[in-house]
Amino acid sequence: MTNHHVDDFIKRISDKIETVSGKTIDEASERDVYVGVASIVNDEIKHKWIRTSDTYEKEKVKQVYYLSMEFLVGRLLESNLLNGGLLDVTNEAIKKIGFEPKRVYAHEHDAGLGNGGLGRLAACFLDSLASLNYPGHGCGIRYRYGLFEQRIIHGHQIELPDYWLKEDYPWETRKGDESFKIHFRGDVHMHKRIDGSLEFRYENTDQVMAVPYDIPVVGYKNETVNTLRLWSAESITREKDYLTSQQSQYYHHLDHKHSIEQISGFLYPDDSSYEGKELRLKQQYFLVSASIQHILRQYKKQQRGPLTNLPEHVVIQINDTHPSLAIPELMRLLMDDEHYGWDDAWKITNKTIAYTNHTTLSEALEKWPKTMVERLLPRIYMIINEINERFCRGLWFDHPELRNVIPELAIIADDQVHMARLAIVGSFSVNGVARLHTEILKKKEMKNFYCLFPDRFNNKTNGITHRRWLLQINRGLSRLITEVIGTNWIQRPNQLISLLRYSKDSAFLEEVDKVKLHNKRELAQFIYDRTGIAVDEYSIFDVQIKRLHEYKRQLLNIFHVIYLYNELKDNPTLDITPRTFIFGAKAAPSYHLAKEVIKLIHTVASLVNYDPDIAGKLKVVFLENYNVSLAEKIIPAADISEQISTASKEASGTGNMKMMMNGALTVGTMDGANIEIRDLVGDQHIFMFGLTADEVLAYYEYGGYNARDIYNTDERVRRILNQLNEGVFGSQEIEFKDIYYNILYHNDPYFVLKDFDPYIEIHELVEQAYRDRTTWLNKSVTNIAYSGKFSSDRTIQEYASKIWKLNQVPINKATDEQ
Ligand code: 26W
């Protein structure tokens, strides 16, 4: 990059700051620079954005709409600069005017509109769609409050509201004139039309406006800018409603307005445990109705012919069952507004919608009380009922062998609407998110449905965008990779495989080692600034970052720490490689046991970190408020990636992929995508341990295993549990009683004790391996080399060619500057 370019860019920034903030560059604050640069990016992409949608419209290309209740986008300035090819020049320019680029980018508040894996996957998919020139858009909700901000006070999690819009959000554009009305409640009246067909009219409904806010999705060094459309709920009450009404009516209107705005008020913070809250159901219908109305209006505006052709032009992917009301909503619009008969409407719907399943946890399966659906969405309920009647009738007559399992297949059963069943019946594709997960769906969880619709089921192993999760967050490693294998891997992540040639090259390995050390040093500094804990940058950085859940077994990890602590207390001269255990995890606010585990981690940390016998050999760090931008700091510095879910429980995992791509070695169970990582890198380059999914599932068949046996026979385990129960780790004895009871009296439902011994053993192997630098680095590079498969580019190509039948549509460069 020439100085000339950088100076031009500085000029642009300073002009921008003058017009936007009314300051000279010398007066500008860090935030002014952030706002200025963001505005430059918006100028850069404006024309591409328009050209992209014009092209899709004129060429009448098939488009995919990804419907999701969550988009965990994180920050966008740096990734937009990277994708727009402006990152280097911007970094130079920012430095030259006396600021630190990372600090400037940190002025952006994370868009935390998701809980975890499912929401982040949606964001990675959007990045890949745009980068691969696919016509694909996201539809979601513009929650005024994202996932809560976590504070830790005396080791306890406290939740604070995340008001992410308090300062102007530079990436969104309100499109008031593209709003839609959404109807709730009311009465449905049936009339016969002259031609004998039935007409449904809705009366006395509560009406809500869905107003779209569009966010550009910038492709990597191409001309594509797709759209993430987030709907915001607004009341339709006009000023005159207030003026003509009485004083008491005034408050009534305000109250009404408030209750409507609640619909896009906040993101539900539970991941993997379903709660039957009416407001959540309202949110789901709100998203679905607005999005489907939008899709149909676009279709008609673009004159793509009769709606019987819809499946050739549009595909709707629903992200888990949360948007599965898309099925009855599309039926409703086709029948009630477009006057299609049931059979035609059903054909169109069934060929347009595809469903992704993200979990087999039974507590996460959505079921709505039928009375709630009926009251809130009367017309939708009628349609679901009809879908169910027809489906069950078909089963009865065409599948006599399934007659006795109809209650397990029926969409409405035991007074509940079963959303996964609705999603399977109403869509043409059902996919799991990793090979094992899809097999479990086919063979167990959805076995009968698989018998009915064998062709519908397919696997699409998850992926992550290597642009954000390698190129952007680990500049040092990316540079090094490019030095040896060139830049091809950036467009074709599979090319990372060429690194294998250097996996034994000592000069290269030394450089990889240096980069990792540098990243660890930066994280160590960050940890010190945030927590005051000084960690040894030469220690093993052993990382577990994900939502806190029993099945993810943070407990097993902390038991390992306690075990090592006990060992060192018994024998302070024990020669162990120093370790830093790093945790990041939010617990759902109502998840008591998860919160107790957070407290336990903190209690163990305060004991271990300052014990002179430990002499710094062990450090435990809990970084509060784990989110996308914190992940970006931790992942490049990880040596060990903890992926230790109870086998069969983690559908895929995506953190496993992110850390692998940054050279961490996985300590993992045979679960989710860990298995596919192992298949690629081979047993010698990963640390697998513990029960297999088949073993776990077999135990469950027979009511679990006997946790007491292990307590009785393994004194290491007994000691730890007794320490929990006796208050060794805390002032109050009762503090960790629930953990203790859950293991010994509820029979350790997640097999923590059962996997304890193999887990300790595998960590001993980790420690030995770490001592041999060259072999370790060879393993690390091998992991990076094979990580290309886990780019979401690969995943999206698979969705596009196998499910969506979607073509790439490159957008032409502007002929002249517009
Ligand atoms: C209704 C409450 C609720 C909310 C969210 C239930 C379930 C969820 C999600 C399905 C939870 C989730 O994020 N699942 C994760 O999805 C990732 C992306 O596919 C997978 O990698 C993770 O294994 C899976 O747990």
Short mmCIF file of N, CA and C and ligand atoms in Angstrom, two decimals, residues 66 70 115-122 125 268-275 280 284 319-322 356-361 363-366 368 432-434 437 460 462 547 551-552 649-657 672-673 799, ligand 1:
data_model
loop_
_atom_site.label_atom_id
_atom_site.label_comp_id
_atom_site.label_asym_id
_atom_site.label_seq_id
_atom_site.Cartn_x
_atom_site.Cartn_y
_atom_site.Cartn_z
N TYR A 66 -33.51 -16.58 4.75
CA TYR A 66 -33.14 -17.33 5.95
C TYR A 66 -33.89 -16.71 7.12
N GLU A 70 -32.88 -15.34 15.60
CA GLU A 70 -31.62 -14.83 16.14
C GLU A 70 -30.60 -14.59 15.03
N ASN A 115 -28.52 -15.99 21.11
CA ASN A 115 -28.08 -16.64 22.35
C ASN A 115 -26.71 -17.28 22.23
N GLY A 116 -26.46 -17.92 21.09
CA GLY A 116 -25.23 -18.69 20.97
C GLY A 116 -25.12 -19.28 19.59
N GLY A 117 -24.86 -20.59 19.53
CA GLY A 117 -24.55 -21.27 18.27
C GLY A 117 -25.52 -21.00 17.13
N LEU A 118 -26.81 -21.14 17.42
CA LEU A 118 -27.80 -21.01 16.34
C LEU A 118 -27.80 -19.60 15.74
N GLY A 119 -27.67 -18.60 16.59
CA GLY A 119 -27.69 -17.22 16.11
C GLY A 119 -26.41 -16.84 15.39
N ARG A 120 -25.28 -17.33 15.92
CA ARG A 120 -24.00 -17.02 15.27
C ARG A 120 -23.91 -17.75 13.92
N LEU A 121 -24.45 -18.95 13.85
CA LEU A 121 -24.46 -19.68 12.58
C LEU A 121 -25.18 -18.85 11.51
N ALA A 122 -26.31 -18.28 11.90
CA ALA A 122 -27.08 -17.46 10.95
C ALA A 122 -26.23 -16.31 10.44
N PHE A 125 -23.62 -17.61 8.02
CA PHE A 125 -24.24 -17.97 6.74
C PHE A 125 -24.45 -16.73 5.86
N TYR A 268 -35.39 -13.44 24.06
CA TYR A 268 -35.48 -14.42 25.15
C TYR A 268 -34.12 -15.06 25.38
N PRO A 269 -33.67 -15.05 26.62
CA PRO A 269 -32.29 -15.45 26.90
C PRO A 269 -32.09 -16.94 27.14
N ASP A 270 -33.10 -17.74 26.85
CA ASP A 270 -32.93 -19.17 27.10
C ASP A 270 -32.47 -19.84 25.84
N ASP A 271 -31.35 -20.51 25.95
CA ASP A 271 -31.05 -21.35 24.80
C ASP A 271 -31.20 -22.77 25.30
N SER A 272 -31.85 -23.56 24.50
CA SER A 272 -32.10 -24.97 24.76
C SER A 272 -32.99 -25.25 25.97
N SER A 273 -33.79 -24.30 26.39
CA SER A 273 -34.89 -24.73 27.24
C SER A 273 -36.08 -23.86 26.89
N TYR A 274 -37.12 -24.54 26.51
CA TYR A 274 -38.26 -23.85 25.96
C TYR A 274 -39.19 -23.39 27.07
N GLU A 275 -39.73 -22.21 26.92
CA GLU A 275 -40.66 -21.67 27.91
C GLU A 275 -41.91 -21.23 27.15
N ARG A 280 -43.43 -14.71 23.52
CA ARG A 280 -42.49 -15.38 22.61
C ARG A 280 -43.23 -15.88 21.35
N GLN A 284 -42.70 -14.83 17.42
CA GLN A 284 -42.50 -15.76 16.32
C GLN A 284 -43.46 -15.48 15.17
N ASN A 319 -34.79 -21.50 10.59
CA ASN A 319 -33.70 -21.81 11.51
C ASN A 319 -34.30 -22.35 12.82
N ASP A 320 -34.33 -23.67 12.92
CA ASP A 320 -35.01 -24.39 13.98
C ASP A 320 -36.52 -24.17 13.86
N THR A 321 -37.26 -24.63 14.85
CA THR A 321 -38.73 -24.55 14.72
C THR A 321 -39.26 -23.16 15.04
N HIS A 322 -38.41 -22.28 15.54
CA HIS A 322 -38.90 -20.97 16.00
C HIS A 322 -39.73 -20.23 14.93
N THR A 356 -34.28 -26.59 9.37
CA THR A 356 -33.04 -27.07 9.99
C THR A 356 -33.29 -27.34 11.47
N ASN A 357 -32.92 -28.50 11.91
CA ASN A 357 -33.02 -28.84 13.33
C ASN A 357 -31.66 -28.62 14.00
N HIS A 358 -31.66 -28.01 15.19
CA HIS A 358 -30.39 -27.72 15.88
C HIS A 358 -30.24 -28.42 17.22
N THR A 359 -31.19 -29.23 17.59
CA THR A 359 -31.05 -29.85 18.90
C THR A 359 -31.96 -31.05 19.05
N THR A 360 -31.51 -32.02 19.83
CA THR A 360 -32.38 -33.15 20.16
C THR A 360 -32.76 -33.11 21.64
N LEU A 361 -32.29 -32.09 22.35
CA LEU A 361 -32.65 -32.01 23.77
C LEU A 361 -34.16 -31.90 23.90
N GLU A 363 -36.03 -30.99 26.28
CA GLU A 363 -36.55 -29.78 26.94
C GLU A 363 -36.53 -28.56 26.01
N ALA A 364 -35.87 -28.70 24.85
CA ALA A 364 -35.81 -27.56 23.92
C ALA A 364 -36.87 -27.65 22.83
N LEU A 365 -37.57 -28.79 22.77
CA LEU A 365 -38.57 -28.95 21.71
C LEU A 365 -39.79 -28.06 21.98
N GLU A 366 -40.11 -27.25 21.00
CA GLU A 366 -41.19 -26.29 21.21
C GLU A 366 -42.57 -26.93 21.10
N TRP A 368 -46.62 -25.59 21.96
CA TRP A 368 -47.47 -24.50 22.46
C TRP A 368 -48.82 -25.04 22.85
N GLY A 432 -30.13 -31.96 9.72
CA GLY A 432 -29.38 -31.82 10.95
C GLY A 432 -28.10 -31.08 10.66
N VAL A 433 -27.31 -30.76 11.70
CA VAL A 433 -26.19 -29.85 11.53
C VAL A 433 -24.81 -30.49 11.71
N ALA A 434 -24.78 -31.81 11.89
CA ALA A 434 -23.52 -32.57 11.83
C ALA A 434 -23.91 -34.03 11.59
N HIS A 437 -25.43 -36.00 14.50
CA HIS A 437 -26.72 -35.40 14.86
C HIS A 437 -27.82 -35.83 13.88
N LYS A 460 -26.30 -31.32 6.87
CA LYS A 460 -25.45 -30.21 6.42
C LYS A 460 -24.57 -29.84 7.60
N ASN A 462 -22.33 -27.99 9.97
CA ASN A 462 -22.14 -26.55 10.18
C ASN A 462 -20.77 -26.06 9.73
N ARG A 547 -22.16 -21.21 25.99
CA ARG A 547 -23.20 -21.06 26.99
C ARG A 547 -23.01 -22.08 28.10
N TYR A 551 -25.24 -30.09 29.95
CA TYR A 551 -24.76 -31.06 28.95
C TYR A 551 -23.40 -30.67 28.37
N LYS A 552 -23.04 -29.38 28.45
CA LYS A 552 -21.74 -28.95 27.94
C LYS A 552 -20.62 -29.24 28.94
N LYS A 649 -25.33 -35.14 22.81
CA LYS A 649 -26.11 -33.95 23.20
C LYS A 649 -25.80 -32.69 22.41
N GLU A 650 -24.57 -32.54 21.96
CA GLU A 650 -24.20 -31.32 21.23
C GLU A 650 -24.42 -31.57 19.74
N ALA A 651 -25.43 -30.89 19.18
CA ALA A 651 -25.78 -31.18 17.80
C ALA A 651 -24.56 -31.08 16.88
N SER A 652 -23.84 -29.96 16.99
CA SER A 652 -22.65 -29.82 16.16
C SER A 652 -21.53 -29.17 16.97
N GLY A 653 -21.83 -27.96 17.46
CA GLY A 653 -20.77 -27.14 18.00
C GLY A 653 -20.15 -26.36 16.84
N THR A 654 -19.77 -25.12 17.10
CA THR A 654 -19.07 -24.34 16.08
C THR A 654 -17.84 -23.67 16.68
N GLY A 655 -17.82 -23.53 18.00
CA GLY A 655 -16.62 -23.04 18.68
C GLY A 655 -15.47 -24.01 18.45
N ASN A 656 -15.78 -25.30 18.40
CA ASN A 656 -14.75 -26.30 18.10
C ASN A 656 -14.03 -25.98 16.79
N MET A 657 -14.83 -25.54 15.78
CA MET A 657 -14.25 -25.23 14.46
C MET A 657 -13.40 -23.95 14.53
N GLY A 672 -21.17 -34.42 18.12
CA GLY A 672 -21.33 -33.35 17.14
C GLY A 672 -20.25 -33.37 16.07
N ALA A 673 -19.78 -32.19 15.72
CA ALA A 673 -18.78 -32.09 14.66
C ALA A 673 -17.38 -32.49 15.13
N TYR A 799 -25.87 -26.31 0.99
CA TYR A 799 -27.28 -25.90 1.06
C TYR A 799 -27.75 -25.44 -0.32
C1 26W B 1 -36.96 -22.48 22.53
C2 26W B 1 -35.70 -22.29 23.29
C3 26W B 1 -34.52 -22.60 22.46
C4 26W B 1 -33.70 -21.58 22.02
C5 26W B 1 -32.61 -21.87 21.24
C6 26W B 1 -34.23 -23.89 22.12
C7 26W B 1 -33.15 -24.18 21.35
C8 26W B 1 -32.34 -23.17 20.90
C9 26W B 1 -31.18 -23.47 19.99
C10 26W B 1 -31.53 -24.66 19.14
C11 26W B 1 -29.94 -23.68 20.74
C12 26W B 1 -28.73 -23.67 19.85
O1 26W B 1 -28.13 -22.64 19.64
N1 26W B 1 -28.32 -24.84 19.36
C13 26W B 1 -26.99 -24.98 18.81
O2 26W B 1 -27.00 -24.76 17.41
C14 26W B 1 -25.68 -24.73 16.90
C15 26W B 1 -25.75 -24.36 15.45
O3 26W B 1 -26.32 -25.39 14.71
C16 26W B 1 -24.99 -26.06 17.13
O4 26W B 1 -23.67 -25.96 16.71
C17 26W B 1 -25.02 -26.42 18.61
O5 26W B 1 -24.51 -27.72 18.81
C18 26W B 1 -26.45 -26.35 19.13
O6 26W B 1 -26.48 -26.55 20.53
#
